[in-house]
Coordinates of C-alpha atoms and ligand atoms in Angstrom, one line a residue:
Chain G
X1 CA 85.9 -21.0 77.9
X2 CA 86.2 -17.3 78.6
X3 CA 83.5 -15.6 80.7
X4 CA 80.7 -14.3 78.4
X5 CA 79.7 -10.6 78.4
X6 CA 76.2 -11.5 79.3
X7 CA 74.9 -14.8 80.7
X8 CA 71.2 -15.4 81.3
X9 CA 70.1 -18.7 82.7
X10 CA 66.5 -20.0 83.3
X11 CA 65.3 -16.4 83.7
X12 CA 61.6 -15.7 84.3
X13 CA 60.0 -12.3 84.4
X14 CA 56.4 -11.5 85.6
X15 CA 54.5 -8.3 85.4
X16 CA 52.1 -9.1 88.3
X17 CA 50.5 -12.3 87.2
X18 CA 51.5 -11.8 83.6
X19 CA 54.4 -14.1 82.6
X20 CA 56.4 -11.8 80.3
X21 CA 59.6 -13.8 79.9
X22 CA 59.7 -17.6 80.1
X23 CA 62.8 -19.5 80.8
X24 CA 65.3 -17.4 78.9
X25 CA 68.7 -18.9 78.4
X26 CA 71.2 -16.8 76.6
X27 CA 74.9 -16.3 76.5
X28 CA 76.4 -13.4 74.6
X29 CA 80.2 -13.5 74.1
X30 CA 82.4 -10.5 74.4
X31 CA 82.5 -8.6 71.1
X32 CA 79.4 -10.4 69.8
X33 CA 76.6 -8.5 68.1
X34 CA 73.2 -9.9 68.7
X35 CA 70.0 -8.6 67.0
X36 CA 66.7 -9.4 68.7
X37 CA 63.5 -9.3 66.7
X38 CA 59.9 -10.5 67.1
X39 CA 56.4 -9.2 67.1
X40 CA 55.1 -6.4 69.3
X41 CA 54.6 -7.5 72.9
X42 CA 56.9 -10.5 72.6
X43 CA 59.2 -9.3 75.4
X44 CA 62.2 -7.9 73.5
X45 CA 62.3 -4.7 75.5
X46 CA 61.6 -6.5 78.7
X47 CA 64.5 -8.8 78.0
X48 CA 67.2 -6.1 77.5
X49 CA 65.7 -4.0 80.2
X50 CA 66.2 -6.9 82.6
X51 CA 69.9 -6.9 81.7
X52 CA 70.5 -3.6 83.4
X53 CA 67.7 -3.9 86.0
X54 CA 65.3 -1.3 84.6
X55 CA 63.0 -4.3 85.1
X56 CA 63.5 -6.8 87.9
X57 CA 63.4 -10.5 87.0
X58 CA 61.8 -13.0 89.4
X59 CA 63.7 -16.2 88.8
X60 CA 66.9 -17.3 87.2
X61 CA 70.4 -15.7 86.9
X62 CA 71.7 -12.8 85.0
X63 CA 75.5 -12.2 85.1
X64 CA 76.9 -9.2 83.2
X65 CA 80.7 -9.0 82.7
X66 CA 81.2 -11.3 85.6
X67 CA 79.0 -9.3 88.0
X68 CA 75.9 -11.1 89.2
X69 CA 72.7 -9.1 88.9
X70 CA 71.1 -9.4 92.4
X71 CA 69.6 -7.0 94.9
X72 CA 73.1 -5.6 95.8
X73 CA 72.9 -2.0 94.7
X74 CA 76.6 -1.8 94.1
X75 CA 76.4 -4.7 91.7
X76 CA 73.4 -3.0 89.9
X77 CA 75.3 0.3 89.6
X78 CA 78.4 -1.5 88.4
X79 CA 76.4 -3.3 85.7
X80 CA 74.7 -0.2 84.6
X81 CA 78.0 1.5 84.2
X82 CA 79.3 -1.4 82.1
X83 CA 76.2 -1.6 79.9
X84 CA 75.2 1.5 78.0
X85 CA 71.7 1.8 76.9
X86 CA 70.0 3.6 74.0
X87 CA 66.3 4.1 74.0
X88 CA 63.7 4.4 71.3
X89 CA 62.7 7.9 72.5
X90 CA 66.3 9.1 73.1
X91 CA 65.6 10.3 76.6
X92 CA 68.1 13.0 76.6
X93 CA 68.0 15.4 79.5
X94 CA 66.2 18.4 78.1
X95 CA 67.4 20.9 80.7
X96 CA 71.1 20.3 79.9
X97 CA 73.1 21.0 76.8
X98 CA 74.3 18.1 74.7
X99 CA 77.8 18.4 76.2
X100 CA 76.4 18.4 79.8
X101 CA 74.3 15.3 78.9
X102 CA 77.5 13.6 77.9
X103 CA 79.6 14.7 80.9
X104 CA 77.1 14.2 83.7
X105 CA 77.5 10.5 84.4
X106 CA 81.2 10.3 83.9
X107 CA 81.8 13.2 86.3
X108 CA 79.3 12.0 88.9
X109 CA 79.9 8.2 88.9
X110 CA 83.4 7.8 87.6
X111 CA 84.7 10.8 89.5
X112 CA 86.6 12.1 86.4
X113 CA 87.4 15.8 86.5
X114 CA 85.4 18.1 84.3
X115 CA 88.0 19.0 81.8
X116 CA 88.8 15.4 81.2
X117 CA 85.2 14.5 80.9
X118 CA 84.6 17.3 78.4
X119 CA 87.5 16.1 76.3
X120 CA 86.1 12.6 76.2
X121 CA 82.6 13.9 75.4
X122 CA 83.8 16.0 72.5
X123 CA 85.7 13.0 71.2
X124 CA 82.5 10.9 71.1
X125 CA 80.4 13.8 69.8
X126 CA 82.9 13.9 66.9
X127 CA 82.6 10.1 66.5
X128 CA 78.8 10.6 66.0
X129 CA 79.5 13.6 63.8
X130 CA 77.8 16.4 65.7
X131 CA 80.6 18.2 67.6
X132 CA 79.2 21.5 66.4
X133 CA 76.0 20.9 68.4
X134 CA 77.7 20.5 71.7
X135 CA 76.3 23.6 73.3
X136 CA 72.8 23.3 72.0
X137 CA 69.9 21.9 74.0
X138 CA 68.3 18.6 72.9
X139 CA 65.1 20.3 72.0
X140 CA 67.0 22.2 69.3
X141 CA 68.2 19.0 67.5
X142 CA 66.5 16.7 65.0
X143 CA 65.5 13.2 66.0
X144 CA 68.5 11.6 64.3
X145 CA 70.9 14.0 65.9
X146 CA 69.3 13.4 69.3
X147 CA 69.7 9.7 69.0
X148 CA 73.3 10.1 68.0
X149 CA 73.8 12.3 71.1
X150 CA 72.2 9.5 73.2
X151 CA 74.7 7.0 71.7
X152 CA 77.6 9.4 72.5
X153 CA 76.3 9.9 76.0
X154 CA 76.3 6.2 76.6
X155 CA 79.7 5.7 75.1
X156 CA 81.2 8.4 77.4
X157 CA 80.9 5.9 80.2
X158 CA 83.2 3.6 78.3
X159 CA 80.8 0.7 78.6
X160 CA 81.8 -2.9 77.6
X161 CA 78.3 -3.6 76.3
X162 CA 75.8 -1.5 74.4
X163 CA 72.1 -2.2 74.6
X164 CA 69.8 -0.7 72.0
X165 CA 66.0 -0.8 72.2
X166 CA 64.6 0.0 68.8
X167 CA 66.9 3.0 68.3
X168 CA 65.6 3.9 64.9
X169 CA 61.9 3.3 65.2
X170 CA 60.9 6.8 66.4
X171 CA 62.9 8.4 63.6
X172 CA 61.8 9.8 60.3
X173 CA 63.0 7.6 57.5
X174 CA 65.6 10.0 56.2
X175 CA 67.3 10.0 59.6
X176 CA 67.5 6.3 60.2
X177 CA 70.7 5.7 58.2
X178 CA 72.7 8.4 60.0
X179 CA 72.0 6.5 63.3
X180 CA 72.6 3.1 61.8
X181 CA 75.9 4.3 60.3
X182 CA 77.1 5.2 63.8
X183 CA 76.0 1.8 65.1
X184 CA 77.8 0.0 62.3
X185 CA 80.9 1.9 63.1
X186 CA 80.6 0.8 66.7
X187 CA 80.2 -2.8 65.7
X188 CA 83.2 -2.7 63.5
X189 CA 85.3 -1.5 66.5
X190 CA 84.4 -4.7 68.3
X191 CA 81.8 -3.4 70.8
X192 CA 79.5 -6.0 72.3
X193 CA 76.1 -5.1 71.1
X194 CA 72.5 -6.3 71.9
X195 CA 70.1 -4.6 69.6
X196 CA 66.3 -4.8 69.4
X197 CA 65.5 -3.7 65.9
X198 CA 63.5 -4.5 62.8
X199 CA 66.2 -3.1 60.5
X200 CA 66.9 -6.3 58.8
X201 CA 69.6 -4.8 56.5
X202 CA 71.5 -3.7 59.6
X203 CA 71.0 -7.2 61.1
X204 CA 72.4 -8.9 58.0
X205 CA 75.3 -6.5 57.9
X206 CA 76.6 -6.5 61.5
X207 CA 74.9 -9.3 63.5
X208 CA 76.7 -12.4 64.5
X209 CA 73.4 -13.8 65.6
X210 CA 69.8 -13.0 65.2
X211 CA 67.3 -14.0 68.0
X212 CA 63.6 -14.3 67.3
X213 CA 61.2 -14.0 70.2
X214 CA 57.5 -14.5 70.5
X215 CA 55.3 -14.5 73.6
X216 CA 58.1 -14.2 76.0
X217 CA 60.2 -17.0 74.7
X218 CA 63.2 -17.3 72.5
X219 CA 61.8 -19.3 69.5
X220 CA 64.8 -19.4 67.2
X221 CA 68.3 -18.1 66.8
X222 CA 71.1 -18.3 64.3
X223 CA 73.6 -16.6 62.1
X224 CA 71.8 -13.9 59.9
X225 CA 72.2 -15.7 56.6
X226 CA 70.8 -18.9 57.9
X227 CA 68.1 -17.1 59.9
X228 CA 66.8 -15.0 57.1
X229 CA 67.2 -17.3 54.2
X230 CA 66.4 -20.6 55.9
X231 CA 64.2 -20.1 59.0
X232 CA 63.1 -23.3 60.6
X233 CA 60.2 -22.3 62.8
X234 CA 56.8 -21.5 61.3
X235 CA 56.3 -18.4 63.4
X236 CA 59.7 -17.1 62.3
X237 CA 58.8 -17.6 58.7
X238 CA 55.5 -15.8 59.2
X239 CA 57.1 -12.9 61.0
X240 CA 59.8 -12.6 58.3
X241 CA 57.3 -12.7 55.5
X242 CA 55.3 -9.9 57.2
X243 CA 58.4 -7.8 57.6
X244 CA 59.4 -8.3 54.0
X245 CA 56.0 -7.5 52.6
X246 CA 55.8 -4.3 54.5
Chain K
X1 CA 60.9 39.9 51.1
X2 CA 59.4 43.2 50.3
X3 CA 56.4 41.8 48.4
X4 CA 54.9 40.0 51.4
X5 CA 51.4 41.3 51.7
X6 CA 50.8 43.1 54.9
X7 CA 47.3 43.0 56.4
X8 CA 45.9 46.6 56.1
X9 CA 46.6 48.3 59.5
X10 CA 43.6 49.8 61.1
X11 CA 44.2 53.4 62.3
X12 CA 44.0 54.0 66.0
X13 CA 40.8 56.0 65.6
X14 CA 39.0 53.4 63.6
X15 CA 39.9 50.7 66.1
X16 CA 38.6 52.8 69.0
X17 CA 35.5 53.5 67.0
X18 CA 34.9 49.9 66.2
X19 CA 35.5 48.8 69.8
X20 CA 33.7 51.4 71.8
X21 CA 31.4 53.4 69.6
X22 CA 30.0 50.9 67.2
X23 CA 26.3 51.3 68.0
X24 CA 24.4 54.0 69.9
X25 CA 24.1 51.7 72.9
X26 CA 27.8 51.1 72.9
X27 CA 28.3 54.8 72.8
X28 CA 26.1 55.4 75.8
X29 CA 27.7 52.7 77.8
X30 CA 31.2 54.0 76.9
X31 CA 30.4 57.5 77.9
X32 CA 28.8 56.6 81.1
X33 CA 31.6 54.3 82.2
X34 CA 34.3 56.8 81.0
X35 CA 32.6 59.5 83.2
X36 CA 32.5 57.1 86.1
X37 CA 36.1 56.1 85.8
X38 CA 37.1 59.7 85.4
X39 CA 35.2 60.7 88.4
X40 CA 36.7 58.0 90.6
X41 CA 40.2 58.7 89.4
X42 CA 39.7 62.4 89.9
X43 CA 38.4 62.0 93.4
X44 CA 41.3 59.7 94.2
X45 CA 43.9 62.1 92.9
X46 CA 42.2 64.9 94.6
X47 CA 42.2 63.1 97.9
X48 CA 45.6 61.4 97.7
X49 CA 47.6 64.2 96.1
X50 CA 46.1 67.6 95.5
X51 CA 44.4 68.0 98.9
X52 CA 46.8 65.9 100.9
X53 CA 49.0 66.9 103.7
X54 CA 52.5 65.4 103.4
X55 CA 54.6 67.1 105.9
X56 CA 55.5 65.1 109.1
X57 CA 54.1 66.1 112.4
X58 CA 51.2 67.9 110.8
X59 CA 48.4 66.2 112.6
X60 CA 46.8 69.4 113.7
X61 CA 46.7 70.8 110.2
X62 CA 45.1 67.5 109.0
X63 CA 42.5 67.7 111.7
X64 CA 41.5 71.3 110.8
X65 CA 41.7 70.6 107.1
X66 CA 38.2 71.3 105.7
X67 CA 38.9 69.9 102.3
X68 CA 39.2 66.3 103.6
X69 CA 42.4 65.4 101.7
X70 CA 44.6 62.5 102.7
X71 CA 46.7 62.9 105.8
X72 CA 50.0 61.3 104.7
X73 CA 51.5 63.1 107.6
X74 CA 50.8 60.0 109.6
X75 CA 53.0 58.0 107.3
X76 CA 55.8 60.5 107.1
X77 CA 55.7 60.9 110.9
X78 CA 55.4 57.3 111.9
X79 CA 56.7 55.2 109.1
X80 CA 59.5 53.8 111.2
X81 CA 57.0 52.0 113.4
X82 CA 55.5 50.3 110.3
X83 CA 58.9 49.2 109.1
X84 CA 60.7 48.4 112.3
X85 CA 58.0 48.1 115.0
X86 CA 59.3 48.5 118.5
X87 CA 62.9 48.1 117.5
X88 CA 65.1 50.6 119.4
X89 CA 65.2 53.9 117.5
X90 CA 69.1 54.2 117.4
X91 CA 69.5 50.7 116.2
X92 CA 66.9 50.8 113.4
X93 CA 69.6 51.2 110.8
X94 CA 70.5 47.6 111.5
X95 CA 67.0 46.5 110.8
X96 CA 67.0 48.5 107.6
X97 CA 70.2 46.9 106.3
X98 CA 68.9 43.5 107.4
X99 CA 65.7 44.0 105.3
X100 CA 67.7 45.3 102.4
X101 CA 69.9 42.2 102.5
X102 CA 67.0 39.8 102.5
X103 CA 65.3 41.7 99.7
X104 CA 68.5 41.5 97.7
X105 CA 68.6 37.7 98.4
X106 CA 65.1 37.4 97.1
X107 CA 65.9 39.4 94.0
X108 CA 69.1 37.4 93.4
X109 CA 67.2 34.2 93.6
X110 CA 65.2 35.3 90.6
X111 CA 68.4 35.4 88.5
X112 CA 68.7 32.2 86.5
X113 CA 72.4 31.9 87.3
X114 CA 71.4 31.1 90.9
X115 CA 69.0 28.3 89.9
X116 CA 70.7 25.4 91.4
X117 CA 70.6 24.1 94.9
X118 CA 74.4 24.6 95.1
X119 CA 74.0 28.3 94.7
X120 CA 70.5 29.0 96.1
X121 CA 71.0 27.2 99.4
X122 CA 74.2 29.1 100.4
X123 CA 72.7 32.4 99.2
X124 CA 69.7 32.0 101.5
X125 CA 71.5 30.6 104.4
X126 CA 74.1 33.3 104.4
X127 CA 71.5 36.0 103.7
X128 CA 69.4 34.7 106.6
X129 CA 72.4 34.5 108.9
X130 CA 73.3 38.1 108.1
X131 CA 69.8 39.2 108.7
X132 CA 69.6 37.4 112.0
X133 CA 73.0 38.7 113.3
X134 CA 72.1 42.3 112.3
X135 CA 68.7 42.1 113.9
X136 CA 69.5 40.2 117.0
X137 CA 72.9 41.6 117.7
X138 CA 74.9 40.5 120.8
X139 CA 77.8 39.8 118.5
X140 CA 80.5 42.1 117.0
X141 CA 79.7 44.9 119.4
X142 CA 76.1 45.2 118.4
X143 CA 73.7 45.7 121.3
X144 CA 71.4 42.8 121.7
X145 CA 67.8 43.3 120.6
X146 CA 65.6 40.3 121.4
X147 CA 62.8 39.0 119.2
X148 CA 60.2 40.5 121.4
X149 CA 61.2 43.9 120.1
X150 CA 61.2 43.0 116.5
X151 CA 58.3 44.2 114.4
X152 CA 57.0 45.8 111.4
X153 CA 58.2 45.0 107.9
X154 CA 61.4 43.5 109.2
X155 CA 59.4 40.9 111.3
X156 CA 57.3 40.1 108.2
X157 CA 60.4 39.6 106.2
X158 CA 61.9 37.5 108.9
X159 CA 58.9 35.2 109.1
X160 CA 58.6 34.9 105.3
X161 CA 62.3 34.1 104.8
X162 CA 62.4 31.7 107.7
X163 CA 59.4 30.0 106.4
X164 CA 60.9 29.7 102.9
X165 CA 64.3 28.6 104.1
X166 CA 62.8 25.9 106.3
X167 CA 59.8 25.0 104.2
X168 CA 61.4 24.4 100.8
X169 CA 63.8 21.7 101.9
X170 CA 61.0 20.2 104.0
X171 CA 58.7 20.3 100.9
X172 CA 61.3 18.4 98.8
X173 CA 61.7 15.8 101.5
X174 CA 58.0 15.4 101.8
X175 CA 57.6 15.1 98.1
X176 CA 60.3 12.4 97.9
X177 CA 58.9 10.5 100.8
X178 CA 55.4 10.6 99.3
X179 CA 56.9 9.0 96.1
X180 CA 58.8 6.4 98.1
X181 CA 58.7 2.8 96.8
X182 CA 57.9 1.6 100.3
X183 CA 54.1 1.8 100.5
X184 CA 53.9 2.5 104.2
X185 CA 56.2 5.5 104.0
X186 CA 54.4 6.9 101.0
X187 CA 51.0 6.4 102.6
X188 CA 52.0 7.9 106.0
X189 CA 53.5 10.9 104.2
X190 CA 50.3 11.3 102.1
X191 CA 48.2 11.2 105.2
X192 CA 50.3 13.8 107.0
X193 CA 50.3 16.1 104.0
X194 CA 46.6 15.8 103.4
X195 CA 45.8 16.2 107.1
X196 CA 47.8 19.4 107.4
X197 CA 46.5 20.8 104.2
X198 CA 42.9 20.3 105.4
X199 CA 43.5 22.3 108.6
X200 CA 43.2 26.1 108.6
X201 CA 46.6 27.8 109.0
X202 CA 45.3 29.7 112.0
X203 CA 44.7 26.5 113.9
X204 CA 48.2 25.3 113.1
X205 CA 49.6 28.6 114.3
X206 CA 47.7 28.4 117.6
X207 CA 48.9 24.8 118.0
X208 CA 52.5 25.8 117.6
X209 CA 52.4 29.0 119.5
X210 CA 50.1 28.1 122.4
X211 CA 49.4 24.4 122.7
X212 CA 52.9 23.1 122.0
X213 CA 54.5 24.6 125.1
X214 CA 52.2 22.6 127.3
X215 CA 53.1 19.4 125.5
X216 CA 56.8 19.8 125.0
X217 CA 59.3 19.5 127.8
X218 CA 60.5 22.9 129.0
X219 CA 63.9 22.9 127.3
X220 CA 62.4 22.2 123.9
X221 CA 59.8 24.9 123.6
X222 CA 62.0 27.7 122.3
X223 CA 60.8 31.2 121.5
X224 CA 57.2 31.6 120.3
X225 CA 58.3 33.3 117.2
X226 CA 60.3 30.3 116.1
X227 CA 57.5 27.9 116.9
X228 CA 55.3 29.9 114.7
X229 CA 57.8 29.9 111.9
X230 CA 58.1 26.2 112.2
X231 CA 54.3 26.0 111.9
X232 CA 54.3 28.2 108.9
X233 CA 57.0 26.2 107.3
X234 CA 55.2 22.9 107.9
X235 CA 52.0 24.3 106.3
X236 CA 54.0 25.7 103.4
X237 CA 55.9 22.4 102.9
X238 CA 52.7 20.4 102.6
X239 CA 51.3 22.6 99.9
X240 CA 54.7 23.0 98.1
X241 CA 55.3 19.2 98.4
X242 CA 52.2 18.6 96.3
X243 CA 53.3 21.2 93.8
X244 CA 56.7 19.5 93.5
X245 CA 55.2 16.1 93.2
X246 CA 53.0 17.4 90.4
X247 CA 56.1 18.7 88.6
X248 CA 57.7 15.2 89.1
X249 CA 54.7 13.4 87.7
X250 CA 54.9 15.5 84.6
X251 CA 58.3 14.0 83.8
X252 CA 58.4 11.2 81.3
X253 CA 59.4 7.9 82.9
X254 CA 62.2 7.7 80.4
X255 CA 64.1 10.5 82.1
X256 CA 64.7 8.5 85.3
X257 CA 65.3 5.3 83.3
X258 CA 68.0 7.0 81.2
X259 CA 69.6 8.3 84.4
X260 CA 69.5 4.8 85.9
X261 CA 70.9 3.2 82.8
X262 CA 73.9 5.6 83.0
X263 CA 74.5 4.3 86.5
X264 CA 73.5 7.4 88.4
X265 CA 72.5 6.6 92.0
X266 CA 69.2 7.7 93.6
X267 CA 70.5 11.1 95.0
X268 CA 72.2 11.9 91.7
X269 CA 69.0 11.1 89.8
X270 CA 66.9 13.2 92.1
X271 CA 69.4 16.1 92.3
X272 CA 70.4 16.4 88.7
X273 CA 67.5 15.0 86.7
X274 CA 64.3 14.9 88.6
X275 CA 64.2 18.0 90.8
X276 CA 65.6 20.5 88.3
X277 CA 63.0 19.5 85.8
X278 CA 60.2 19.2 88.3
X279 CA 60.8 22.7 89.6
X280 CA 60.8 24.0 86.0
X281 CA 57.4 22.3 85.4
X282 CA 56.1 23.6 88.7
X283 CA 57.4 27.2 88.6
X284 CA 54.1 29.0 88.2
X285 CA 52.3 27.3 91.1
X286 CA 55.5 27.6 93.2
X287 CA 55.6 31.4 92.8
X288 CA 51.9 31.5 93.5
X289 CA 52.7 29.6 96.8
X290 CA 55.2 32.3 97.7
X291 CA 52.7 35.0 97.0
X292 CA 50.2 33.3 99.3
X293 CA 52.9 32.9 102.0
X294 CA 53.8 36.6 101.9
X295 CA 50.2 37.5 102.5
X296 CA 49.6 34.9 105.2
X297 CA 52.4 36.2 107.4
X298 CA 50.1 38.9 108.6
X299 CA 48.1 36.3 110.5
X300 CA 50.8 36.4 113.2
X301 CA 49.2 39.5 114.6
X302 CA 46.5 37.3 116.0
X303 CA 49.0 35.7 118.4
X304 CA 50.5 38.9 119.4
X305 CA 53.3 39.7 116.9
X306 CA 53.5 43.1 115.4
X307 CA 54.2 42.4 111.8
X308 CA 53.9 45.1 109.2
X309 CA 50.1 45.0 109.2
X310 CA 49.7 45.2 113.0
X311 CA 52.4 47.8 113.2
X312 CA 50.5 50.0 110.8
X313 CA 47.4 49.6 112.9
X314 CA 49.4 50.5 116.0
X315 CA 51.1 53.5 114.3
X316 CA 47.7 55.0 113.6
X317 CA 46.1 53.8 116.8
X318 CA 47.1 56.6 119.1
X319 CA 44.8 59.4 120.1
X320 CA 46.9 61.8 118.0
X321 CA 46.5 59.9 114.8
X322 CA 43.4 57.8 115.1
X323 CA 41.6 59.8 112.3
X324 CA 44.2 58.7 109.8
X325 CA 43.6 55.0 109.8
X326 CA 42.8 54.7 106.1
X327 CA 46.0 56.4 105.1
X328 CA 48.0 54.0 107.2
X329 CA 46.2 51.0 105.7
X330 CA 46.8 52.3 102.2
X331 CA 50.5 52.6 103.0
X332 CA 50.7 49.1 104.4
X333 CA 48.7 47.9 101.4
X334 CA 51.2 49.5 99.0
X335 CA 54.0 47.7 100.7
X336 CA 52.3 44.4 100.2
X337 CA 51.4 45.4 96.7
X338 CA 55.1 46.1 95.8
X339 CA 56.1 42.6 97.0
X340 CA 53.3 40.6 95.7
X341 CA 52.9 42.4 92.4
X342 CA 56.5 42.1 91.5
X343 CA 56.5 38.4 92.4
X344 CA 53.5 37.7 90.2
X345 CA 54.9 39.8 87.3
X346 CA 58.1 37.9 87.7
X347 CA 56.1 34.7 87.5
X348 CA 54.5 35.8 84.3
X349 CA 57.8 36.7 82.8
X350 CA 59.2 33.3 83.7
X351 CA 56.4 31.5 82.2
X352 CA 57.0 33.3 78.9
X353 CA 60.8 32.8 79.2
X354 CA 60.7 29.1 79.9
X355 CA 57.8 28.5 77.6
X356 CA 56.2 26.3 80.2
X357 CA 53.7 24.1 78.5
X358 CA 55.6 24.2 75.2
X359 CA 58.6 22.2 76.1
Ligands
LIG1 N1 55.3 -2.2 83.0 C1 54.5 -3.2 82.5 N2 53.5 -3.7 83.2 C2 52.7 -4.7 82.8 N3 52.9 -5.3 81.6 C3 53.9 -4.9 80.8 C4 54.8 -3.9 81.2 N4 55.7 -3.7 80.3 C5 55.4 -4.6 79.3 N5 54.4 -5.3 79.6 C6 53.8 -6.4 78.9 O1 54.9 -7.3 78.6 C7 54.8 -7.8 77.3 C8 56.2 -7.6 76.7 O2 56.4 -6.2 76.5 P1 57.7 -5.6 75.8 O3 57.6 -4.2 75.9 O4 58.9 -6.3 76.3 O5 57.4 -6.1 74.3 P2 58.3 -5.8 73.0 O6 58.6 -7.0 72.4 O7 59.3 -4.8 73.4 O8 57.2 -5.0 72.1 P3 57.3 -3.8 71.1 O9 57.9 -4.3 69.8 O10 55.9 -3.3 71.0 O11 58.2 -2.8 71.8 C9 53.7 -7.1 76.6 O12 52.6 -8.0 76.6 C10 53.4 -5.9 77.5 O13 52.0 -5.6 77.5
LIG2 MG1 59.8 -2.7 72.9

């Protein structure tokens, strides 16, 4: 069996005394697309934030692209470079232009020279269809455009894995599809993706697997068709019915 | 868009009328105050310009002057003392160039192109080095002039720039330590900062100038001037550290997280993401801190340095000129005004330009 992209075994996460993640076991293969859903506060963000050590887990193992996530700073940096992340609130750097946002990390951490980094950045900005905004500041862009820049910025590091934490939930409805289109394109090229989202259309279309979480546990998982049309667990059924009736 | 309705524009006269002459009482108040202001202004002009004596070495004329106009003669005769203190007369051109260099450095720092540590730091270090070499001499065929003979505006500029150059990096270090994840480092730093901030600057200066030499081994005491600058810098750093920390706290947590997620290490995150934005947030109080520091430099007179303020007093302190003290103070006051006023106008301009509060 080939080494999976992400392997999480018997992982527990506490916020102080609060048990946020309970005995998480999860393997995500290279090239696999996984959608995580679940009610608010169920630990979805916490789970993917543990993968690149934005949150520290207290027990169990996390291995990303063969690198164990431990207290070794080099390992952490290595994993962060291999796993790009896209946030709900974009988190672009407001004091830098779009292009500078995209070039910063490659130049600083991969020691690529600036002209090379700029070429790559422009390539990805074209991929997300906003090359003409390269010299603007994030504050001058719409939410959808900012999120596409955030995706391009992460891709400039040439990551093996992309983590998305509700990338469309801060967006106005008319901008959601432009971001989802970019994500679908990425999926079709074979990127390993872990995506927290409630966009069920997107999940059906690109996910290989849908994971349902509640109260810090993985309750149910399966292929999208089976998951949506034939959920086994009562809570999954309840959750799905609430989403549909929305 | 020609048909956009414009609000009717009040004429200048009608606005004046509405504002100052609306009622009989308003009219009376306006007239009284206008008369008062006119009288003060006229007396001032009369004193400072019309009846004043400008020519150098005209002390006798001033003394006999029955109209009582200002005697700017004291300034035109003795301005060199105010600017250069006891610096040797033939070498004062060095002091003048040194001051001009440092002022140029300060002005250049206000240009946005210089707003990165990579440009600001060399600018200040080189500017300060040029200043020091010119003032101190002993190199390149320049005669040596020791710090004891420095004075006037050039000493004030030296203390101010030394304080800034030393204090700003120190402030950044203090702010970072105070934010440290290790609680004992953060707490110790907080204690140090709060302690120093709760002491009067004067007591810190005395400690560094007078007490420290008793405590330190002989080789480490150094010149009193430098000890005082270190004291100033420490005081400046503690206030500025809190200002920077405030700027950091205004940053959304997502900024550092995004930088972490991109694999940027601690120093890259601090240098490229956190500090640039923190300084932008903290620009108005930072400029305010510089203004305060400029003014506080005149405290050094108390421990025997002739800064611009003390030099002014000395310049008008001789038997020949002791009647013209006010004129001298006005002159020194104007020098401070030029520096401080331009700094605060610049601060106001920046606030508008950066739209602090909006973004
Ligand atoms: N920094 C924190 N400190 C303490 N508790 C936290 C922290 N972050 C999250 N939690 C708690 O952990 C639980 C899981 O939070 P998490 O943000 O992972 O949920 P989520 O599934 O992403 O929810 P949402 O859909 O609202 O984003 C919640 O109960 C939350 O209150
Ligand atoms: Mg969340």
